[in-house]
JSON list of C-alpha atoms in Angstrom, two decimals:
[
{"chain": "A", "resi": 1, "resn": "MET", "atom": "CA", "xyz": [143.72, 116.79, -15.26]},
{"chain": "A", "resi": 2, "resn": "ARG", "atom": "CA", "xyz": [140.10, 117.26, -14.23]},
{"chain": "A", "resi": 3, "resn": "LEU", "atom": "CA", "xyz": [139.30, 118.46, -10.74]},
{"chain": "A", "resi": 4, "resn": "ALA", "atom": "CA", "xyz": [136.83, 116.56, -8.62]},
{"chain": "A", "resi": 5, "resn": "TYR", "atom": "CA", "xyz": [134.61, 119.61, -8.06]},
{"chain": "A", "resi": 6, "resn": "GLU", "atom": "CA", "xyz": [132.19, 117.91, -5.67]},
{"chain": "A", "resi": 7, "resn": "SER", "atom": "CA", "xyz": [135.02, 116.76, -3.41]},
{"chain": "A", "resi": 8, "resn": "HIS", "atom": "CA", "xyz": [136.68, 120.16, -3.63]},
{"chain": "A", "resi": 9, "resn": "ARG", "atom": "CA", "xyz": [133.38, 121.87, -2.82]},
{"chain": "A", "resi": 10, "resn": "ARG", "atom": "CA", "xyz": [132.75, 119.68, 0.25]},
{"chain": "A", "resi": 11, "resn": "LYS", "atom": "CA", "xyz": [136.22, 120.50, 1.58]},
{"chain": "A", "resi": 12, "resn": "ILE", "atom": "CA", "xyz": [135.66, 124.24, 1.12]},
{"chain": "A", "resi": 13, "resn": "GLU", "atom": "CA", "xyz": [132.22, 124.11, 2.74]},
{"chain": "A", "resi": 14, "resn": "ARG", "atom": "CA", "xyz": [133.69, 122.49, 5.86]},
{"chain": "A", "resi": 15, "resn": "LEU", "atom": "CA", "xyz": [135.37, 125.85, 6.48]},
{"chain": "A", "resi": 16, "resn": "TYR", "atom": "CA", "xyz": [132.04, 127.71, 6.56]},
{"chain": "A", "resi": 17, "resn": "GLU", "atom": "CA", "xyz": [131.73, 128.66, 10.22]},
{"chain": "A", "resi": 18, "resn": "ASP", "atom": "CA", "xyz": [129.63, 131.82, 9.81]},
{"chain": "A", "resi": 19, "resn": "ARG", "atom": "CA", "xyz": [125.95, 132.33, 8.93]},
{"chain": "A", "resi": 20, "resn": "ALA", "atom": "CA", "xyz": [124.43, 134.80, 6.47]},
{"chain": "A", "resi": 21, "resn": "SER", "atom": "CA", "xyz": [120.97, 136.20, 5.90]},
{"chain": "A", "resi": 22, "resn": "ILE", "atom": "CA", "xyz": [120.49, 137.81, 2.50]},
{"chain": "A", "resi": 23, "resn": "SER", "atom": "CA", "xyz": [117.86, 140.45, 1.74]},
{"chain": "A", "resi": 24, "resn": "ARG", "atom": "CA", "xyz": [117.09, 142.31, -1.45]},
{"chain": "A", "resi": 25, "resn": "TYR", "atom": "CA", "xyz": [115.28, 145.52, -2.42]},
{"chain": "A", "resi": 26, "resn": "GLY", "atom": "CA", "xyz": [112.35, 145.07, -4.77]},
{"chain": "A", "resi": 27, "resn": "GLU", "atom": "CA", "xyz": [108.69, 144.15, -4.97]},
{"chain": "A", "resi": 28, "resn": "TYR", "atom": "CA", "xyz": [107.39, 141.53, -2.59]},
{"chain": "A", "resi": 29, "resn": "ILE", "atom": "CA", "xyz": [104.04, 140.32, -1.31]},
{"chain": "A", "resi": 30, "resn": "ASP", "atom": "CA", "xyz": [103.40, 141.18, 2.33]},
{"chain": "A", "resi": 31, "resn": "PRO", "atom": "CA", "xyz": [102.41, 137.88, 3.98]},
{"chain": "A", "resi": 32, "resn": "HIS", "atom": "CA", "xyz": [100.11, 139.66, 6.46]},
{"chain": "A", "resi": 33, "resn": "THR", "atom": "CA", "xyz": [98.12, 141.81, 4.02]},
{"chain": "A", "resi": 34, "resn": "THR", "atom": "CA", "xyz": [98.83, 140.03, 0.68]},
{"chain": "A", "resi": 35, "resn": "GLU", "atom": "CA", "xyz": [99.58, 143.47, -0.77]},
{"chain": "A", "resi": 36, "resn": "THR", "atom": "CA", "xyz": [102.46, 144.04, -3.16]},
{"chain": "A", "resi": 37, "resn": "LYS", "atom": "CA", "xyz": [105.01, 146.34, -1.55]},
{"chain": "A", "resi": 38, "resn": "LEU", "atom": "CA", "xyz": [108.37, 147.81, -2.48]},
{"chain": "A", "resi": 39, "resn": "GLY", "atom": "CA", "xyz": [111.21, 147.47, 0.01]},
{"chain": "A", "resi": 40, "resn": "LEU", "atom": "CA", "xyz": [113.75, 145.14, 1.56]},
{"chain": "A", "resi": 41, "resn": "PHE", "atom": "CA", "xyz": [112.67, 141.49, 1.78]},
{"chain": "A", "resi": 42, "resn": "PRO", "atom": "CA", "xyz": [114.45, 138.32, 2.89]},
{"chain": "A", "resi": 43, "resn": "VAL", "atom": "CA", "xyz": [115.76, 135.99, 0.18]},
{"chain": "A", "resi": 44, "resn": "TYR", "atom": "CA", "xyz": [117.81, 133.45, 2.20]},
{"chain": "A", "resi": 45, "resn": "GLU", "atom": "CA", "xyz": [118.24, 133.01, 5.94]},
{"chain": "A", "resi": 46, "resn": "ASN", "atom": "CA", "xyz": [120.87, 131.31, 8.09]},
{"chain": "A", "resi": 47, "resn": "VAL", "atom": "CA", "xyz": [123.07, 130.20, 5.18]},
{"chain": "A", "resi": 48, "resn": "PRO", "atom": "CA", "xyz": [126.51, 128.70, 5.98]},
{"chain": "A", "resi": 49, "resn": "CYS", "atom": "CA", "xyz": [129.37, 130.88, 4.74]},
{"chain": "A", "resi": 50, "resn": "ARG", "atom": "CA", "xyz": [132.81, 132.23, 5.61]},
{"chain": "A", "resi": 51, "resn": "LEU", "atom": "CA", "xyz": [133.75, 135.85, 5.99]},
{"chain": "A", "resi": 52, "resn": "SER", "atom": "CA", "xyz": [137.27, 137.09, 5.31]},
{"chain": "A", "resi": 53, "resn": "ARG", "atom": "CA", "xyz": [138.47, 140.65, 5.73]},
{"chain": "A", "resi": 54, "resn": "ILE", "atom": "CA", "xyz": [140.54, 142.21, 2.94]},
{"chain": "A", "resi": 55, "resn": "GLY", "atom": "CA", "xyz": [143.19, 144.51, 4.37]},
{"chain": "A", "resi": 56, "resn": "MET", "atom": "CA", "xyz": [142.75, 146.92, 7.23]},
{"chain": "A", "resi": 57, "resn": "GLY", "atom": "CA", "xyz": [139.86, 149.30, 7.64]},
{"chain": "A", "resi": 58, "resn": "THR", "atom": "CA", "xyz": [140.18, 153.01, 7.17]},
{"chain": "A", "resi": 59, "resn": "ASN", "atom": "CA", "xyz": [139.38, 155.42, 9.96]},
{"chain": "A", "resi": 60, "resn": "ARG", "atom": "CA", "xyz": [138.02, 158.77, 8.83]},
{"chain": "A", "resi": 61, "resn": "GLN", "atom": "CA", "xyz": [137.52, 160.61, 12.08]},
{"chain": "A", "resi": 62, "resn": "THR", "atom": "CA", "xyz": [136.15, 164.10, 12.18]},
{"chain": "A", "resi": 63, "resn": "GLU", "atom": "CA", "xyz": [135.23, 166.23, 15.16]},
{"chain": "A", "resi": 64, "resn": "THR", "atom": "CA", "xyz": [131.69, 164.84, 15.16]},
{"chain": "A", "resi": 65, "resn": "VAL", "atom": "CA", "xyz": [131.85, 161.39, 13.56]},
{"chain": "A", "resi": 66, "resn": "ASN", "atom": "CA", "xyz": [134.25, 158.46, 13.51]},
{"chain": "A", "resi": 67, "resn": "GLU", "atom": "CA", "xyz": [133.42, 156.67, 10.23]},
{"chain": "A", "resi": 68, "resn": "ILE", "atom": "CA", "xyz": [134.47, 153.10, 9.63]},
{"chain": "A", "resi": 69, "resn": "ALA", "atom": "CA", "xyz": [134.86, 151.56, 6.20]},
{"chain": "A", "resi": 70, "resn": "TYR", "atom": "CA", "xyz": [136.50, 148.34, 5.13]},
{"chain": "A", "resi": 71, "resn": "GLU", "atom": "CA", "xyz": [136.02, 145.62, 2.57]},
{"chain": "A", "resi": 72, "resn": "THR", "atom": "CA", "xyz": [135.49, 141.95, 3.21]},
{"chain": "A", "resi": 73, "resn": "LYS", "atom": "CA", "xyz": [134.95, 138.91, 1.06]},
{"chain": "A", "resi": 74, "resn": "LEU", "atom": "CA", "xyz": [132.18, 136.37, 1.58]},
{"chain": "A", "resi": 75, "resn": "PHE", "atom": "CA", "xyz": [132.69, 132.74, 0.55]},
{"chain": "A", "resi": 76, "resn": "ILE", "atom": "CA", "xyz": [129.40, 130.93, 0.02]},
{"chain": "A", "resi": 77, "resn": "SER", "atom": "CA", "xyz": [127.87, 128.07, -1.97]},
{"chain": "A", "resi": 78, "resn": "PRO", "atom": "CA", "xyz": [127.20, 128.78, -5.67]},
{"chain": "A", "resi": 79, "resn": "ASP", "atom": "CA", "xyz": [123.65, 127.47, -5.10]},
{"chain": "A", "resi": 80, "resn": "TYR", "atom": "CA", "xyz": [122.54, 130.88, -3.78]},
{"chain": "A", "resi": 81, "resn": "GLU", "atom": "CA", "xyz": [121.81, 133.73, -6.16]},
{"chain": "A", "resi": 82, "resn": "ILE", "atom": "CA", "xyz": [123.39, 136.86, -4.75]},
{"chain": "A", "resi": 83, "resn": "LYS", "atom": "CA", "xyz": [122.99, 140.14, -6.61]},
{"chain": "A", "resi": 84, "resn": "HIS", "atom": "CA", "xyz": [124.97, 143.34, -6.52]},
{"chain": "A", "resi": 85, "resn": "GLY", "atom": "CA", "xyz": [123.36, 145.59, -3.90]},
{"chain": "A", "resi": 86, "resn": "ASP", "atom": "CA", "xyz": [121.89, 142.81, -1.74]},
{"chain": "A", "resi": 87, "resn": "VAL", "atom": "CA", "xyz": [122.01, 143.45, 1.99]},
{"chain": "A", "resi": 88, "resn": "ILE", "atom": "CA", "xyz": [123.84, 140.64, 3.78]},
{"chain": "A", "resi": 89, "resn": "GLU", "atom": "CA", "xyz": [123.90, 140.18, 7.54]},
{"chain": "A", "resi": 90, "resn": "VAL", "atom": "CA", "xyz": [126.71, 137.88, 8.65]},
{"chain": "A", "resi": 91, "resn": "THR", "atom": "CA", "xyz": [126.88, 136.37, 12.13]},
{"chain": "A", "resi": 92, "resn": "ARG", "atom": "CA", "xyz": [130.26, 135.24, 13.45]},
{"chain": "A", "resi": 93, "resn": "ASN", "atom": "CA", "xyz": [130.83, 134.20, 17.06]},
{"chain": "A", "resi": 94, "resn": "GLY", "atom": "CA", "xyz": [127.52, 135.74, 18.13]},
{"chain": "A", "resi": 95, "resn": "VAL", "atom": "CA", "xyz": [128.25, 139.13, 16.52]},
{"chain": "A", "resi": 96, "resn": "THR", "atom": "CA", "xyz": [126.08, 140.19, 13.56]},
{"chain": "A", "resi": 97, "resn": "ARG", "atom": "CA", "xyz": [127.19, 142.86, 11.09]},
{"chain": "A", "resi": 98, "resn": "GLN", "atom": "CA", "xyz": [125.47, 144.22, 8.02]},
{"chain": "A", "resi": 99, "resn": "TYR", "atom": "CA", "xyz": [127.14, 144.57, 4.61]},
{"chain": "A", "resi": 100, "resn": "LYS", "atom": "CA", "xyz": [126.24, 145.51, 1.06]},
{"chain": "A", "resi": 101, "resn": "ALA", "atom": "CA", "xyz": [127.10, 143.00, -1.67]},
{"chain": "A", "resi": 102, "resn": "GLY", "atom": "CA", "xyz": [129.25, 143.76, -4.67]},
{"chain": "A", "resi": 103, "resn": "GLU", "atom": "CA", "xyz": [129.24, 141.72, -7.87]},
{"chain": "A", "resi": 104, "resn": "PRO", "atom": "CA", "xyz": [129.77, 138.00, -7.06]},
{"chain": "A", "resi": 105, "resn": "THR", "atom": "CA", "xyz": [132.34, 135.82, -8.78]},
{"chain": "A", "resi": 106, "resn": "ILE", "atom": "CA", "xyz": [130.94, 132.32, -9.22]},
{"chain": "A", "resi": 107, "resn": "TYR", "atom": "CA", "xyz": [133.05, 129.17, -9.42]},
{"chain": "A", "resi": 108, "resn": "SER", "atom": "CA", "xyz": [132.00, 125.51, -9.59]},
{"chain": "A", "resi": 109, "resn": "SER", "atom": "CA", "xyz": [132.96, 124.95, -5.96]},
{"chain": "A", "resi": 110, "resn": "HIS", "atom": "CA", "xyz": [131.97, 128.29, -4.36]},
{"chain": "A", "resi": 111, "resn": "GLN", "atom": "CA", "xyz": [131.32, 131.93, -5.01]},
{"chain": "A", "resi": 112, "resn": "GLU", "atom": "CA", "xyz": [133.13, 134.98, -3.70]},
{"chain": "A", "resi": 113, "resn": "VAL", "atom": "CA", "xyz": [131.23, 138.16, -2.99]},
{"chain": "A", "resi": 114, "resn": "SER", "atom": "CA", "xyz": [132.90, 141.46, -2.22]},
{"chain": "A", "resi": 115, "resn": "LEU", "atom": "CA", "xyz": [131.17, 143.09, 0.77]},
{"chain": "A", "resi": 116, "resn": "GLN", "atom": "CA", "xyz": [131.39, 146.68, 1.91]},
{"chain": "A", "resi": 117, "resn": "ARG", "atom": "CA", "xyz": [130.68, 147.71, 5.47]},
{"chain": "A", "resi": 118, "resn": "GLY", "atom": "CA", "xyz": [130.24, 151.30, 6.35]},
{"chain": "A", "resi": 119, "resn": "GLY", "atom": "CA", "xyz": [128.97, 153.04, 9.38]},
{"chain": "A", "resi": 120, "resn": "GLU", "atom": "CA", "xyz": [130.00, 154.94, 12.43]},
{"chain": "A", "resi": 121, "resn": "ALA", "atom": "CA", "xyz": [132.07, 153.68, 15.33]}
]
């Protein structure tokens, strides 16, 4: 039995209630100076997606720092090329958080990207 991938994809994409902006490290042309620079540059902005947390976060508190670390999964259209190491900012309900992308798994209907968020609370 063959799946109707387009129909399946449309149903999945109706669940995308979050928005992602994807940036990447590398060479880019500065639009103001037309110089080639090395750094973080935007690749996609305001892309529909869905964020899902995997498990509970770990709390590594010391006397000086309360570190947070947890893993999430991003569901997004397979039309976007996401690379390991990309910086992804996801906005959900007005709150924006920054993540680092792991290796994506691409399917006909969507792709899943493991995201790591680290930082201090």
